[in-house]
Amino acid sequence: MSNLFEEVRLNLPHIELAAHLFGPEDGLPVIALHGWLDNSMSFARLAPKLTGVRIVALDLAGHGHSGHRPAGGGYALWDYAYDILQVAEQFGWQRFSLLGHSMGAIVSVLLAGALPERVERLALIDGLVPFTGEAETAPEKLGEALRAKLALGSKRKPVYETVERAVEARMKGVGAVSREAAELLAQRGLMPVPGGYTWRTDPRLTLPSPLRLTQAHALAFLRRLSCPVSLALAEQGMLAHQAAVVKMLGEFSFDVTPLAGGHHLHLDDEKGADAVADCFNRFFTVA
């Protein structure tokens, strides 16, 4: 596996983000967005296999080596969309493509639907729209989120005696991953603390969402997409088991490619990364 990349720090007006740069400087501009609680190492296998593209693989705010939101702030999906726009501004990219996995794919769809004039192409890995909720459940969801936020101050992040223990925990987490994938994420995601190691991620990332988009909202974003969309759908992943999302896909002419593997198929092993790369190399080179 090639790990040829450049490490950069991006001083945005409101936060500092870390990123890995892959590919030639004159390649097609692509901003890569990882999933929830992951980091830019999510693209360590895939990015070197993509040709003709200049990839900025971000550590999203609160993840990896990027800054955390200020006290009192949060991690709404639309806040990430604003971060991405600021990253594009730093690179002088008026138009760019997005490569997103899971939560990163969801943020990509929201941004491309909100500002279709800015996004050239969407390459999505096992992610499309956020979990939705209807109006009648909104008061309960807000109450749940407020109670969790009040309780967060009394909670302590887990500390693992060894890196190996942390890797084993990540293998069993949400969106279970292979050992090699967990080790790659741990390289960037762990930090030493008294007693061992803990994850760098902001604890606020684990708080429940105070408000969910309705299904009508989600469909409105999808219907406003004006760029080509390629979705690598993991056959043993998360989307394939969400009946509402599968039904949504039937309404759109997206390029959907079912691929063997789990939710992190692009990171779990070389075979999965090769399959996703084959899919997206074709997609990025279509005129």
XYZ file of C-alpha atoms in Angstrom, residues 52-257:
206
model
C -5.667 12.244 -12.449
C -7.138 13.775 -9.286
C -5.817 16.178 -6.647
C -7.325 14.957 -3.395
C -7.581 16.977 -0.193
C -8.487 14.316 2.376
C -9.652 16.229 5.437
C -9.708 15.420 9.087
C -13.169 16.855 9.628
C -13.605 19.227 12.566
C -13.435 17.348 15.865
C -11.662 14.381 14.252
C -8.035 13.347 13.839
C -5.588 16.253 14.029
C -8.157 18.947 13.225
C -9.400 21.504 15.709
C -12.508 21.074 17.837
C -15.458 23.449 17.700
C -15.388 26.223 20.334
C -17.127 25.696 23.674
C -20.876 25.775 23.186
C -20.572 24.775 19.538
C -21.728 21.593 17.884
C -21.270 19.364 14.874
C -24.309 19.818 12.664
C -23.950 18.429 9.147
C -24.381 21.888 7.630
C -21.472 23.187 9.702
C -19.248 20.661 7.941
C -20.618 21.895 4.605
C -19.438 25.416 5.467
C -15.997 24.063 6.434
C -15.696 22.439 3.010
C -16.537 25.673 1.236
C -13.834 27.447 3.224
C -11.325 24.722 2.276
C -12.235 25.176 -1.391
C -11.709 28.919 -1.009
C -8.213 28.319 0.399
C -7.280 26.281 -2.678
C -8.936 28.740 -5.073
C -11.414 26.117 -6.298
C -14.674 27.599 -7.564
C -15.760 24.156 -8.713
C -14.647 20.870 -7.224
C -15.733 17.283 -6.777
C -16.508 15.519 -3.511
C -15.474 12.021 -2.454
C -17.394 11.027 0.651
C -17.747 7.955 2.833
C -20.744 7.449 5.145
C -21.260 10.753 7.022
C -18.865 12.363 4.532
C -21.125 11.201 1.698
C -24.152 12.680 3.460
C -22.433 16.052 3.906
C -21.411 15.901 0.232
C -25.018 15.453 -0.883
C -26.242 18.298 1.327
C -23.598 20.693 -0.009
C -24.119 19.681 -3.646
C -27.869 20.106 -3.261
C -27.535 23.469 -1.535
C -24.929 24.902 -3.948
C -25.085 22.825 -7.143
C -23.045 25.430 -9.027
C -19.978 24.634 -6.902
C -19.868 20.817 -7.145
C -18.615 19.071 -10.302
C -19.109 15.406 -9.329
C -20.149 13.306 -6.337
C -18.344 10.027 -5.614
C -20.067 8.391 -2.639
C -19.147 5.307 -0.612
C -22.000 3.639 1.281
C -23.672 6.902 2.259
C -26.363 9.143 0.806
C -28.729 11.007 3.164
C -28.907 11.384 6.956
C -31.189 9.345 9.163
C -34.529 11.141 8.937
C -37.224 11.901 11.495
C -40.724 13.251 11.127
C -42.243 16.296 12.842
C -44.070 14.370 15.555
C -40.815 12.955 16.951
C -38.952 16.289 17.004
C -39.780 17.348 20.609
C -38.611 14.017 22.037
C -35.433 14.071 19.956
C -34.579 17.584 21.144
C -35.224 16.585 24.754
C -32.954 13.551 24.382
C -30.199 15.715 22.891
C -30.444 18.364 25.613
C -30.281 15.796 28.415
C -27.259 14.140 26.802
C -25.501 17.489 26.423
C -26.052 18.325 30.095
C -24.658 14.941 31.132
C -21.594 15.061 28.894
C -19.464 17.015 31.361
C -19.554 14.185 33.882
C -18.423 11.551 31.396
C -14.812 10.525 30.775
C -13.440 9.351 27.469
C -12.353 5.690 27.514
C -8.638 5.118 28.104
C -6.992 1.991 26.677
C -3.877 0.547 28.268
C -2.340 -0.212 24.883
C -2.794 0.746 21.251
C -3.804 -2.861 20.599
C -6.745 -2.550 23.022
C -7.899 0.618 21.266
C -7.601 -1.080 17.877
C -9.689 -4.019 19.084
C -12.362 -1.637 20.379
C -12.491 0.190 17.033
C -12.864 -3.085 15.175
C -16.117 -3.708 17.082
C -17.443 -0.150 16.926
C -20.204 1.331 14.803
C -19.346 0.412 11.234
C -17.073 -2.452 12.270
C -13.752 -2.548 10.422
C -10.928 -4.983 9.732
C -7.876 -5.034 11.980
C -5.737 -3.351 9.317
C -8.352 -0.624 8.874
C -8.576 -0.060 12.624
C -4.782 0.163 12.843
C -4.700 2.805 10.096
C -7.390 4.875 11.788
C -5.604 4.499 15.127
C -2.341 5.853 13.690
C -4.004 9.231 13.339
C -6.847 8.978 15.799
C -5.114 8.044 19.054
C -3.178 10.216 21.487
C -1.242 9.287 24.642
C -2.789 10.195 28.003
C -2.053 9.149 31.602
C -2.809 5.439 31.803
C -2.581 4.699 28.087
C -4.275 6.046 24.979
C -7.545 7.655 24.040
C -9.127 8.878 20.806
C -8.545 12.465 19.728
C -12.180 12.894 18.671
C -14.270 15.547 20.390
C -16.675 13.848 22.878
C -19.464 16.089 21.566
C -19.442 14.028 18.365
C -21.229 11.248 20.241
C -24.171 13.452 21.229
C -27.505 12.664 19.550
C -28.724 15.077 16.911
C -31.148 17.690 18.305
C -33.015 17.862 15.005
C -33.323 15.495 12.061
C -34.304 16.300 8.518
C -37.588 14.785 7.406
C -37.729 12.361 4.509
C -39.173 15.198 2.413
C -36.117 17.313 3.244
C -33.761 14.512 2.231
C -35.551 13.992 -1.071
C -35.459 17.719 -1.788
C -31.660 17.722 -1.538
C -31.372 14.696 -3.822
C -33.727 16.218 -6.395
C -31.662 19.407 -6.520
C -28.437 17.627 -7.435
C -27.317 18.679 -10.898
C -23.955 16.899 -11.094
C -23.159 13.279 -11.963
C -23.355 10.935 -8.958
C -21.559 7.615 -8.500
C -22.433 5.516 -5.446
C -20.332 2.512 -4.409
C -22.904 0.482 -2.487
C -21.400 -2.020 -0.039
C -23.411 -5.240 -0.234
C -22.707 -5.958 3.450
C -22.738 -2.288 4.434
C -25.289 0.036 5.997
C -27.230 1.434 3.038
C -28.216 -1.913 1.573
C -30.256 -2.627 4.724
C -32.061 0.742 4.820
C -35.273 0.123 2.899
C -36.210 3.819 2.760
C -32.869 4.755 1.182
C -33.000 1.878 -1.320
C -36.475 3.093 -2.298
C -35.136 6.630 -2.743
C -32.395 5.377 -5.053
C -35.007 3.982 -7.407
C -36.200 7.512 -8.084
C -32.879 8.814 -9.388
C -30.554 8.038 -12.286
C -27.443 7.760 -10.142
C -24.658 5.403 -11.145
C -24.997 2.780 -8.381
C -22.392 -0.007 -8.262
